[in-house]
Coordinates of N, CA and C in Angstrom, one line a residue:
M49 N 36.9 -18.5 4.5 CA 36.8 -17.4 3.5 C 35.3 -17.0 3.1
T50 N 34.6 -18.1 3.3 CA 33.1 -17.9 2.9 C 32.6 -17.2 4.2
L51 N 33.0 -17.4 5.4 CA 32.4 -16.9 6.6 C 32.9 -15.3 6.6
S52 N 33.9 -15.0 6.1 CA 34.4 -13.7 6.3 C 33.7 -12.6 5.5
F53 N 33.0 -13.2 4.4 CA 32.0 -12.3 3.6 C 31.0 -11.8 4.6
F54 N 30.5 -12.5 5.5 CA 29.4 -12.0 6.2 C 30.0 -11.3 7.5
D55 N 31.2 -11.3 7.7 CA 31.6 -10.6 9.0 C 31.3 -9.0 9.0
Q56 N 31.1 -8.6 7.7 CA 31.0 -7.0 7.6 C 29.4 -6.7 8.1
F57 N 28.6 -7.6 8.2 CA 27.2 -7.4 8.8 C 27.3 -7.6 10.3
M58 N 28.2 -7.9 10.8 CA 28.3 -8.2 12.3 C 28.3 -6.7 13.0
S59 N 27.6 -6.6 14.1 CA 27.7 -5.2 14.7 C 28.9 -5.1 15.4
P60 N 29.8 -4.1 15.2 CA 31.1 -3.9 15.8 C 31.0 -3.6 17.3
T61 N 32.0 -4.2 18.0 CA 32.0 -3.8 19.4 C 33.4 -3.4 19.9
F62 N 33.5 -2.7 20.8 CA 34.7 -2.1 21.5 C 34.6 -2.3 23.1
L63 N 35.5 -3.2 23.7 CA 35.5 -3.4 25.0 C 34.1 -4.1 25.3
G64 N 33.5 -4.7 24.3 CA 32.3 -5.5 24.7 C 31.0 -4.7 24.5
I65 N 31.1 -3.4 24.1 CA 30.2 -2.3 24.0 C 29.9 -2.3 22.5
P66 N 28.5 -2.4 22.2 CA 28.1 -2.3 20.6 C 28.2 -0.9 20.3
L67 N 28.9 -1.0 19.1 CA 29.1 0.4 18.6 C 27.9 1.0 17.6
I68 N 27.0 0.2 17.5 CA 25.8 0.5 16.5 C 25.1 2.1 17.0
A69 N 25.3 2.1 18.4 CA 24.7 3.4 18.8 C 25.5 4.5 18.3
L70 N 26.8 4.5 18.3 CA 27.7 5.5 17.7 C 27.2 5.8 16.1
S71 N 27.3 4.6 15.4 CA 26.8 4.7 14.1 C 25.4 5.3 13.8
L72 N 24.5 5.1 14.7 CA 23.2 5.7 14.5 C 23.2 7.2 14.7
A73 N 24.1 7.8 15.8 CA 24.0 9.0 16.0 C 24.9 9.8 15.1
L74 N 25.7 9.1 14.2 CA 26.6 9.9 13.4 C 26.0 10.6 12.3
P75 N 24.9 10.2 11.7 CA 24.2 10.9 10.6 C 23.9 12.3 11.1
W76 N 23.4 12.6 12.1 CA 23.0 13.9 12.8 C 24.1 14.9 13.0
I77 N 25.3 14.4 13.2 CA 26.2 15.2 13.2 C 26.9 15.8 12.1
L78 N 26.5 15.1 10.9 CA 27.3 15.5 9.6 C 26.4 16.7 9.2
Y79 N 25.1 16.8 9.3 CA 24.2 18.0 8.8 C 24.4 19.1 9.4
P80 N 24.8 20.2 8.5 CA 24.8 21.5 9.1 C 23.6 22.1 9.6
K81 N 23.7 22.9 10.6 CA 22.4 23.4 11.2 C 22.1 24.7 10.8
P82 N 20.8 25.1 10.7 CA 20.4 26.5 10.2 C 21.0 27.5 11.1
T83 N 21.3 28.7 10.6 CA 21.8 29.7 11.2 C 20.7 30.7 11.3
A84 N 21.1 32.0 12.2 CA 20.2 33.1 12.4 C 20.3 34.0 11.4
R85 N 21.3 33.9 10.4 CA 21.5 35.0 9.4 C 20.4 34.8 8.4
W86 N 20.4 36.0 7.7 CA 19.5 36.4 6.8 C 19.9 35.5 5.4
L87 N 21.1 35.4 5.1 CA 21.6 34.5 4.0 C 22.4 33.4 4.4
D88 N 22.1 32.2 4.0 CA 22.7 31.0 4.4 C 23.8 30.7 3.3
N89 N 24.8 29.8 3.6 CA 25.6 29.3 2.7 C 25.2 28.4 1.6
R90 N 25.9 28.1 0.8 CA 25.5 27.3 -0.4 C 25.0 26.0 0.1
L91 N 25.8 25.3 1.0 CA 25.3 23.9 1.3 C 24.0 24.2 2.2
L92 N 23.8 25.0 3.0 CA 22.4 25.1 3.9 C 21.4 25.5 2.8
T93 N 21.6 26.3 1.8 CA 20.4 26.5 0.6 C 20.4 25.3 0.0
L94 N 21.2 24.5 -0.4 CA 20.9 23.0 -1.1 C 20.3 22.4 -0.4
Q95 N 20.7 22.1 0.9 CA 20.0 21.3 1.9 C 18.5 21.6 2.2
G96 N 18.3 22.9 2.3 CA 17.0 23.3 2.4 C 16.1 23.0 1.2
W97 N 16.6 23.4 0.0 CA 15.9 23.1 -1.1 C 15.7 21.6 -1.3
F98 N 16.5 20.8 -1.1 CA 16.2 19.3 -1.1 C 15.0 18.9 -0.3
I99 N 15.0 19.3 1.1 CA 14.2 19.0 2.1 C 12.7 19.5 1.5
N100 N 12.8 20.8 1.1 CA 11.4 21.4 0.8 C 10.9 20.6 -0.5
R101 N 11.7 20.1 -1.4 CA 10.9 19.5 -2.6 C 10.6 18.2 -2.2
F102 N 11.4 17.5 -1.5 CA 11.0 16.0 -1.0 C 9.7 16.1 -0.4
T103 N 9.6 17.2 0.6 CA 8.4 17.1 1.6 C 7.3 17.7 0.6
Q104 N 7.4 18.5 -0.4 CA 6.2 18.8 -1.1 C 5.9 17.6 -2.1
Q105 N 6.9 16.9 -2.5 CA 6.3 15.8 -3.5 C 5.7 14.7 -2.7
M106 N 6.1 14.4 -1.5 CA 5.7 13.3 -0.7 C 4.4 13.4 0.0
F107 N 4.0 14.8 0.4 CA 2.9 15.1 1.1 C 1.8 15.8 0.2
Q108 N 2.0 16.0 -1.0 CA 1.1 16.7 -1.9 C -0.3 15.6 -1.9
P109 N -0.1 14.5 -2.1 CA -1.4 13.7 -2.3 C -2.1 13.7 -0.8
L110 N -1.5 13.8 0.1 CA -2.2 13.5 1.4 C -3.1 14.9 1.9
S111 N -4.1 14.5 2.8 CA -4.9 15.5 3.2 C -4.1 16.4 4.4
P112 N -4.6 17.4 4.6 CA -3.9 18.2 5.7 C -3.7 17.3 7.0
M113 N -4.6 16.5 7.4 CA -4.3 15.6 8.7 C -2.9 14.9 8.5
G114 N -2.6 14.4 7.3 CA -1.4 13.7 7.3 C 0.0 14.6 7.1
H115 N -0.2 15.9 7.0 CA 1.1 16.8 7.0 C 1.5 16.8 8.2
K116 N 1.0 16.4 9.3 CA 1.5 16.3 10.7 C 2.7 15.4 10.6
W117 N 2.8 14.6 9.7 CA 3.8 13.6 9.7 C 5.0 14.1 8.9
A118 N 5.0 15.1 8.2 CA 6.0 15.6 7.3 C 7.3 15.8 8.2
L119 N 7.4 16.2 9.4 CA 8.7 16.4 9.9 C 9.4 14.8 10.3
L120 N 8.6 14.1 10.8 CA 9.0 12.6 11.0 C 9.6 11.8 9.7
L121 N 8.6 11.9 8.9 CA 8.9 11.1 7.6 C 10.2 11.7 7.0
T122 N 10.3 13.1 6.7 CA 11.4 13.7 6.1 C 12.8 13.5 7.0
S123 N 12.5 13.4 8.2 CA 13.8 13.2 9.2 C 14.2 11.7 8.9
L124 N 13.3 10.8 8.7 CA 13.6 9.3 8.6 C 14.1 9.1 7.2
M125 N 13.8 9.9 6.2 CA 14.4 9.8 4.8 C 15.8 10.2 4.8
L126 N 15.9 11.4 5.6 CA 17.4 11.9 5.5 C 18.3 11.0 6.4
F127 N 17.7 10.3 7.5 CA 18.4 9.4 8.4 C 18.8 8.0 7.5
L128 N 17.9 7.5 7.1 CA 18.3 6.4 6.2 C 18.9 6.6 5.1
I129 N 19.0 7.7 4.1 CA 19.8 7.9 3.1 C 21.3 8.1 3.6
T130 N 21.5 8.8 4.8 CA 22.8 9.0 5.2 C 23.5 7.6 5.8
L131 N 22.8 6.7 6.5 CA 23.1 5.5 6.8 C 23.5 4.5 5.6
N132 N 22.7 4.5 4.7 CA 23.1 3.8 3.6 C 24.3 4.3 2.9
M133 N 24.4 5.6 2.5 CA 25.6 6.1 1.9 C 26.9 5.9 2.7
L134 N 26.8 6.0 4.0 CA 28.0 6.0 4.8 C 28.3 4.4 4.9
G135 N 27.6 3.7 4.7 CA 27.9 2.1 4.9 C 28.6 1.9 3.3
L136 N 28.6 2.7 2.4 CA 29.3 2.3 1.3 C 30.8 2.8 1.5
L137 N 31.2 3.5 2.2 CA 32.7 3.8 2.7 C 33.3 2.6 3.0
P138 N 34.8 2.4 2.8 CA 35.4 1.4 3.3 C 35.6 1.3 4.8
Y139 N 35.8 0.1 5.4 CA 35.7 -0.1 6.7 C 34.8 0.6 7.7
T140 N 33.6 0.5 7.1 CA 32.4 1.2 7.7 C 31.2 0.1 8.1
F141 N 30.5 0.3 9.0 CA 29.4 -0.8 9.3 C 28.0 0.0 8.9
T142 N 27.2 -0.8 8.3 CA 25.9 -0.2 7.7 C 24.7 -0.7 8.7
P143 N 24.3 0.0 9.5 CA 23.1 -0.5 10.4 C 21.9 -0.9 9.9
T144 N 21.6 -0.2 8.8 CA 20.5 -0.6 7.9 C 20.4 -2.2 7.3
T145 N 21.6 -2.8 7.4 CA 21.7 -4.1 7.0 C 21.2 -5.2 8.1
Q146 N 20.8 -4.7 9.4 CA 20.4 -5.4 10.3 C 18.9 -5.4 10.3
L147 N 18.4 -6.8 10.2 CA 16.8 -6.8 10.1 C 16.3 -6.2 11.3
S148 N 16.8 -6.4 12.5 CA 16.1 -5.9 13.8 C 16.0 -4.4 13.8
L149 N 17.1 -3.7 13.3 CA 16.8 -2.2 13.1 C 15.7 -1.7 12.3
N150 N 15.8 -2.3 11.1 CA 14.7 -2.0 10.1 C 13.2 -2.3 10.6
M151 N 13.2 -3.4 11.3 CA 11.8 -3.9 11.8 C 11.4 -2.9 12.9
A152 N 12.4 -2.4 13.7 CA 12.3 -1.6 14.8 C 11.7 0.0 14.1
L153 N 12.2 0.3 13.1 CA 11.8 1.5 12.3 C 10.2 1.2 11.8
A154 N 10.1 0.0 11.2 CA 8.7 -0.1 10.2 C 7.8 -0.4 11.1
V155 N 7.7 -1.3 12.2 CA 6.7 -1.8 12.8 C 6.0 -0.7 13.5
P156 N 6.7 0.2 14.4 CA 5.9 1.1 15.0 C 5.3 2.4 14.2
L157 N 5.9 2.5 13.1 CA 5.4 3.6 12.2 C 4.2 3.0 11.4
W158 N 4.2 1.7 11.0 CA 3.0 1.1 10.2 C 1.8 1.0 11.3
L159 N 2.2 0.6 12.5 CA 1.2 0.6 13.5 C 0.5 1.8 14.1
A160 N 1.2 2.9 14.0 CA 0.7 4.2 14.0 C -0.2 4.5 13.0
T161 N 0.0 4.2 11.7 CA -0.9 4.6 10.8 C -2.2 3.7 10.8
V162 N -2.0 2.6 11.3 CA -3.4 1.6 11.4 C -4.1 2.2 12.7
I163 N -3.4 2.5 13.5 CA -4.0 3.0 14.8 C -5.0 4.4 14.5
I164 N -4.2 5.3 13.6 CA -5.0 6.5 13.2 C -6.1 6.2 12.6
G165 N -6.0 5.2 11.5 CA -7.0 4.9 10.7 C -8.4 4.3 11.5
M166 N -8.0 3.4 12.4 CA -9.1 2.8 13.4 C -9.7 3.9 14.3
R167 N -8.9 5.0 14.6 CA -9.3 5.7 15.5 C -10.3 6.9 14.8
N168 N -9.7 7.4 13.5 CA -10.6 8.5 12.9 C -11.7 8.0 12.0
Q169 N -11.4 7.0 11.4 CA -12.3 6.3 10.4 C -12.5 4.9 10.4
P170 N -12.9 4.4 11.4 CA -13.0 2.7 11.7 C -13.6 2.2 10.7
T171 N -14.8 2.6 10.1 CA -15.4 1.9 9.0 C -14.7 1.9 7.6
H172 N -14.2 2.9 7.3 CA -13.2 3.2 6.3 C -12.1 2.3 6.3
A173 N -11.4 2.2 7.5 CA -10.2 1.2 7.6 C -10.7 -0.1 7.5
L174 N -11.8 -0.6 8.2 CA -12.1 -1.9 7.8 C -12.5 -2.4 6.7
G175 N -13.1 -1.4 6.0 CA -13.6 -1.5 4.6 C -12.6 -2.1 3.6
H176 N -11.3 -1.7 3.9 CA -10.1 -2.3 3.0 C -10.1 -3.9 3.2
L177 N -10.6 -4.4 4.3 CA -10.4 -5.9 4.2 C -11.5 -6.5 3.5
L178 N -12.3 -5.8 3.0 CA -13.4 -6.5 2.3 C -13.7 -5.6 1.0
P179 N -13.3 -5.9 -0.2 CA -13.6 -5.1 -1.3 C -15.1 -4.9 -1.7
E180 N -15.4 -3.9 -2.2 CA -17.0 -4.0 -2.7 C -17.4 -4.9 -3.6
G181 N -18.5 -5.4 -3.8 CA -19.1 -6.4 -4.7 C -18.5 -7.8 -4.6
T182 N -17.9 -8.0 -3.5 CA -17.3 -9.5 -3.3 C -18.4 -10.6 -3.3
P183 N -18.6 -11.6 -3.9 CA -19.3 -12.7 -3.8 C -19.3 -13.3 -2.4
T184 N -20.6 -13.7 -2.0 CA -20.8 -14.1 -0.6 C -19.9 -15.1 -0.2
L185 N -19.7 -16.1 -1.0 CA -18.9 -17.1 -0.8 C -17.3 -17.0 -0.5
L186 N -16.9 -15.8 -1.2 CA -15.5 -15.6 -1.0 C -15.2 -14.6 0.1
I187 N -16.3 -14.1 0.8 CA -16.1 -13.0 1.7 C -15.1 -13.4 3.0
P188 N -15.3 -14.8 3.6 CA -14.5 -15.1 4.7 C -12.9 -15.4 4.1
V189 N -12.8 -15.9 2.8 CA -11.3 -16.1 2.3 C -10.6 -14.7 2.0
L190 N -11.5 -13.8 1.7 CA -10.8 -12.5 1.2 C -10.5 -11.8 2.5
I191 N -11.3 -11.8 3.6 CA -11.0 -11.1 4.9 C -9.7 -11.7 5.3
I192 N -9.6 -13.1 5.5 CA -8.4 -13.7 5.8 C -7.1 -13.1 5.2
I193 N -7.2 -13.3 3.6 CA -6.1 -12.8 2.8 C -5.7 -11.3 3.2
E194 N -6.7 -10.4 3.2 CA -6.6 -8.9 3.3 C -5.9 -8.6 4.6
T195 N -6.3 -9.3 5.6 CA -5.8 -9.3 7.0 C -4.1 -9.8 7.0
I196 N -4.0 -10.9 6.2 CA -2.4 -11.3 6.3 C -1.8 -10.2 5.6
S197 N -2.3 -9.6 4.5 CA -1.5 -8.7 3.7 C -1.2 -7.5 4.5
L198 N -2.2 -7.1 5.3 CA -2.0 -6.0 6.3 C -1.0 -6.1 7.2
F199 N -0.9 -7.3 7.8 CA 0.1 -7.7 8.9 C 1.5 -8.0 8.2
I200 N 1.7 -8.2 6.9 CA 2.9 -8.6 6.3 C 3.4 -7.2 5.8
R201 N 2.9 -6.1 5.8 CA 3.3 -4.8 5.3 C 4.7 -4.3 6.0
P202 N 4.5 -4.4 7.4 CA 6.0 -4.0 8.1 C 7.0 -5.0 8.1
L203 N 6.8 -6.2 7.8 CA 7.8 -7.2 7.5 C 8.4 -7.0 6.0
A204 N 7.4 -6.6 5.0 CA 8.0 -6.3 3.8 C 8.9 -5.1 3.7
L205 N 8.3 -4.0 4.5 CA 9.3 -2.9 4.5 C 10.6 -3.1 5.1
G206 N 10.8 -4.0 6.1 CA 12.2 -4.1 6.8 C 12.8 -5.2 5.9
V207 N 12.2 -6.2 5.5 CA 13.2 -7.3 4.8 C 13.3 -6.5 3.4
R208 N 12.8 -5.8 2.7 CA 13.2 -5.2 1.5 C 14.4 -4.2 1.6
L209 N 14.4 -3.4 2.6 CA 15.6 -2.6 2.9 C 16.8 -3.5 3.3
T210 N 16.5 -4.4 4.1 CA 17.8 -5.3 4.6 C 18.4 -6.1 3.3
A211 N 17.3 -6.7 2.5 CA 17.8 -7.6 1.5 C 18.4 -6.9 0.6
N212 N 18.1 -5.8 0.0 CA 18.8 -5.0 -1.1 C 20.0 -4.5 -0.6
L213 N 20.1 -3.9 0.6 CA 21.5 -3.5 0.9 C 22.5 -4.7 1.2
T214 N 22.2 -5.8 1.7 CA 22.9 -6.9 2.0 C 23.4 -7.6 0.6
A215 N 22.4 -7.7 -0.3 CA 22.8 -8.3 -1.5 C 23.9 -7.5 -2.2
G216 N 23.6 -5.9 -2.0 CA 24.7 -5.2 -2.8 C 26.0 -5.1 -2.2
H217 N 26.1 -5.2 -0.9 CA 27.3 -5.2 -0.2 C 28.0 -6.7 -0.4
L218 N 27.2 -7.7 -0.5 CA 27.9 -9.0 -0.7 C 28.5 -9.1 -2.2
L219 N 27.7 -8.5 -3.0 CA 28.2 -8.4 -4.4 C 29.5 -7.7 -4.6
I220 N 29.4 -6.5 -4.0 CA 30.7 -5.7 -4.1 C 32.0 -6.4 -3.7
Q221 N 31.7 -7.0 -2.6 CA 32.9 -7.8 -1.7 C 33.2 -9.0 -2.6
L222 N 32.3 -9.6 -3.3 CA 32.8 -10.8 -4.1 C 33.5 -10.3 -5.2
I223 N 33.0 -9.4 -6.0 CA 33.8 -8.7 -7.1 C 35.0 -8.2 -7.0
A224 N 35.2 -7.5 -5.6 CA 36.5 -7.0 -5.2 C 37.4 -8.0 -5.0
T225 N 36.9 -9.2 -4.4 CA 37.9 -10.2 -4.2 C 38.2 -11.0 -5.4
A226 N 37.4 -11.0 -6.3 CA 37.8 -11.8 -7.4 C 38.8 -10.9 -8.3
A227 N 38.6 -9.4 -8.4 CA 39.6 -8.4 -8.8 C 41.0 -8.6 -8.2
F228 N 41.1 -8.8 -7.0 CA 42.2 -8.8 -6.3 C 43.0 -10.1 -6.5
V229 N 42.3 -11.1 -6.6 CA 42.9 -12.5 -6.7 C 43.3 -12.6 -8.2
L230 N 42.6 -12.1 -9.2 CA 42.8 -12.1 -10.6 C 43.9 -11.2 -11.0
L231 N 44.5 -10.3 -10.3 CA 45.4 -9.4 -10.6 C 46.6 -9.9 -11.1
P232 N 47.3 -10.6 -10.4 CA 48.7 -11.3 -10.6 C 48.5 -12.5 -11.7
L233 N 47.3 -12.9 -11.8 CA 47.3 -14.2 -12.7 C 46.8 -13.7 -14.2
M234 N 45.6 -12.9 -14.3 CA 45.1 -12.2 -15.6 C 44.9 -10.7 -15.3
P235 N 45.9 -10.1 -15.6 CA 45.7 -8.6 -15.4 C 44.4 -8.1 -16.2
T236 N 44.4 -8.6 -17.6 CA 43.3 -7.8 -18.3 C 41.9 -8.1 -17.7
V237 N 41.7 -9.4 -17.4 CA 40.5 -9.8 -16.7 C 40.3 -9.1 -15.3
A238 N 41.2 -8.8 -14.6 CA 41.1 -8.0 -13.5 C 40.7 -6.8 -13.6
I239 N 41.2 -5.9 -14.8 CA 40.9 -4.6 -15.0 C 39.5 -4.6 -15.4
L240 N 38.9 -5.5 -16.2 CA 37.7 -5.5 -16.7 C 36.8 -5.7 -15.3
T241 N 37.1 -6.6 -14.4 CA 36.4 -6.7 -13.1 C 36.3 -5.5 -12.3
A242 N 37.5 -5.0 -12.4 CA 37.6 -3.7 -11.6 C 36.6 -2.5 -12.1
T243 N 36.6 -2.6 -13.4 CA 35.5 -1.7 -14.0 C 34.1 -2.0 -13.7
L244 N 33.8 -3.3 -13.8 CA 32.5 -3.7 -13.4 C 32.4 -3.3 -11.8
L245 N 33.4 -3.5 -11.1 CA 33.1 -3.1 -9.6 C 32.9 -1.6 -9.6
F246 N 33.5 -0.7 -10.2 CA 33.1 0.6 -10.4 C 31.8 1.0 -10.6
L247 N 31.3 0.2 -11.7 CA 30.0 0.5 -12.2 C 29.0 -0.1 -11.2
L248 N 29.3 -1.2 -10.5 CA 28.3 -1.7 -9.6 C 28.4 -0.7 -8.2
T249 N 29.5 -0.2 -7.8 CA 29.4 0.9 -6.8 C 28.6 1.9 -7.2
L250 N 28.5 2.3 -8.4 CA 27.8 3.5 -8.8 C 26.0 3.1 -8.5
L251 N 25.8 1.8 -9.0 CA 24.6 1.4 -9.0 C 24.2 1.3 -7.3
E252 N 25.0 0.7 -6.6 CA 24.8 0.7 -5.2 C 24.6 2.1 -4.5
V253 N 25.1 3.1 -5.0 CA 24.8 4.5 -4.5 C 23.5 4.7 -4.8
A254 N 23.0 4.5 -5.9 CA 21.6 4.7 -6.4 C 20.7 3.9 -5.6
V255 N 21.1 2.7 -5.4 CA 20.2 1.8 -4.6 C 20.0 2.4 -3.1
A256 N 21.0 2.8 -2.7 CA 20.9 3.2 -1.3 C 20.1 4.6 -1.0
M257 N 20.1 5.3 -2.1 CA 19.2 6.6 -2.1 C 17.7 6.1 -2.3
I258 N 17.5 5.3 -3.4 CA 16.2 4.6 -3.8 C 15.4 3.9 -2.7
Q259 N 16.1 3.1 -2.1 CA 15.5 2.0 -1.1 C 15.1 3.1 0.2
A260 N 15.9 4.1 0.5 CA 15.5 5.0 1.7 C 14.2 5.7 1.3
Y261 N 14.1 6.2 -0.2 CA 12.9 6.6 -0.7 C 11.8 5.9 -0.5
V262 N 12.0 4.5 -1.0 CA 10.7 3.6 -1.0 C 10.4 3.3 0.2
F263 N 11.3 3.2 1.2 CA 10.7 3.0 2.4 C 9.7 4.1 2.9
V264 N 10.2 5.2 2.7 CA 9.2 6.3 3.5 C 8.0 6.6 2.4
L265 N 8.2 6.4 0.9 CA 7.1 6.5 0.1 C 6.1 5.5 0.5
L266 N 6.4 4.2 1.1 CA 5.3 3.0 1.2 C 4.7 3.6 2.5
L267 N 5.3 4.1 3.7 CA 4.9 4.5 4.8 C 3.9 5.6 4.6
S268 N 4.2 6.6 3.7 CA 3.2 7.6 3.2 C 2.0 7.2 2.4
L269 N 2.1 6.1 1.8 CA 0.9 5.5 1.0 C 0.2 4.7 2.1
Y270 N 0.7 4.0 3.0 CA -0.1 3.6 4.2 C -0.9 4.5 5.2
L271 N -0.2 5.7 5.2 CA -0.7 6.8 5.9 C -1.9 7.3 5.2
Q272 N -1.8 7.6 3.9 CA -2.7 8.2 2.8 C -4.0 7.2 3.1
E273 N -4.0 5.9 3.1 CA -5.2 5.0 3.3 C -5.8 5.5 4.5
N274 N -5.2 5.8 5.8 CA -6.0 6.0 7.0 C -6.2 7.4 7.5
V275 N -6.0 8.3 6.5 CA -6.1 9.6 7.0 C -7.3 10.3 6.0

C-alpha cells in the first residue's frame, strides 16, 4: 500500500516506450490556433486577453532588451500551467512531478540569463557577487556565499516545482484513500473527509497555476538582473 502511493509518479510506458513525450506534446494540441478572420470567437478572445495581460505584467519592469524573451517565457508559462492542471485529472500523469524534467527546463534558461549578463555587462554581473561596502575581511567569504547562491538558483527552481506538486498529489491520494476506507465504517467522518478532499483539490488547482507563475516570474527576475 505504501509503495502504491508513489506509483502515480512513475513515467507510464507502453510496449516499453515511455509515454512522457506524448504527455508533453498534449498541451499544444488543446489550445485553439488564431484564425485569419477579423473577429475571433470567445475562447480565442479570452486566450489572447490572458496572454497579453500576463506578458504586460511580466515584462513591464524589464528593459527593451529583455522583451525578446516574451515569447519564450509566455509559452513556458502556458505549458507549465496546462501540464499541472491536466495532472489533476484522474488516471493522468504529471510530467512536472519529475525533477529531471524541471531541471531540464530550469538549468538552460538560468544559464542563458547568466551568459547574457556576462556578455553584455560583465562588470555589473560580477558585481552581484560582492555587495558594495563589504569589509575587507568578509570579501572572500561573501564571494563564496554569493557564488553558491547563484548556482543554487536552478536547483531551487526545479525542486520547488517538483516538491509542491508531488506533495499535493500525495496529500490528495492519502485523503481520498482515507475517505474510501472510512465510508463503510464511519460514514459521517467519511463525508467530512470527502469535503476536505474537495477543498484540497481547489487548493491544488490554485497551486498548479501559482507554481507555474512563480517559475516564470523567478526566471524573469534573473533576466532583469542581467539585462
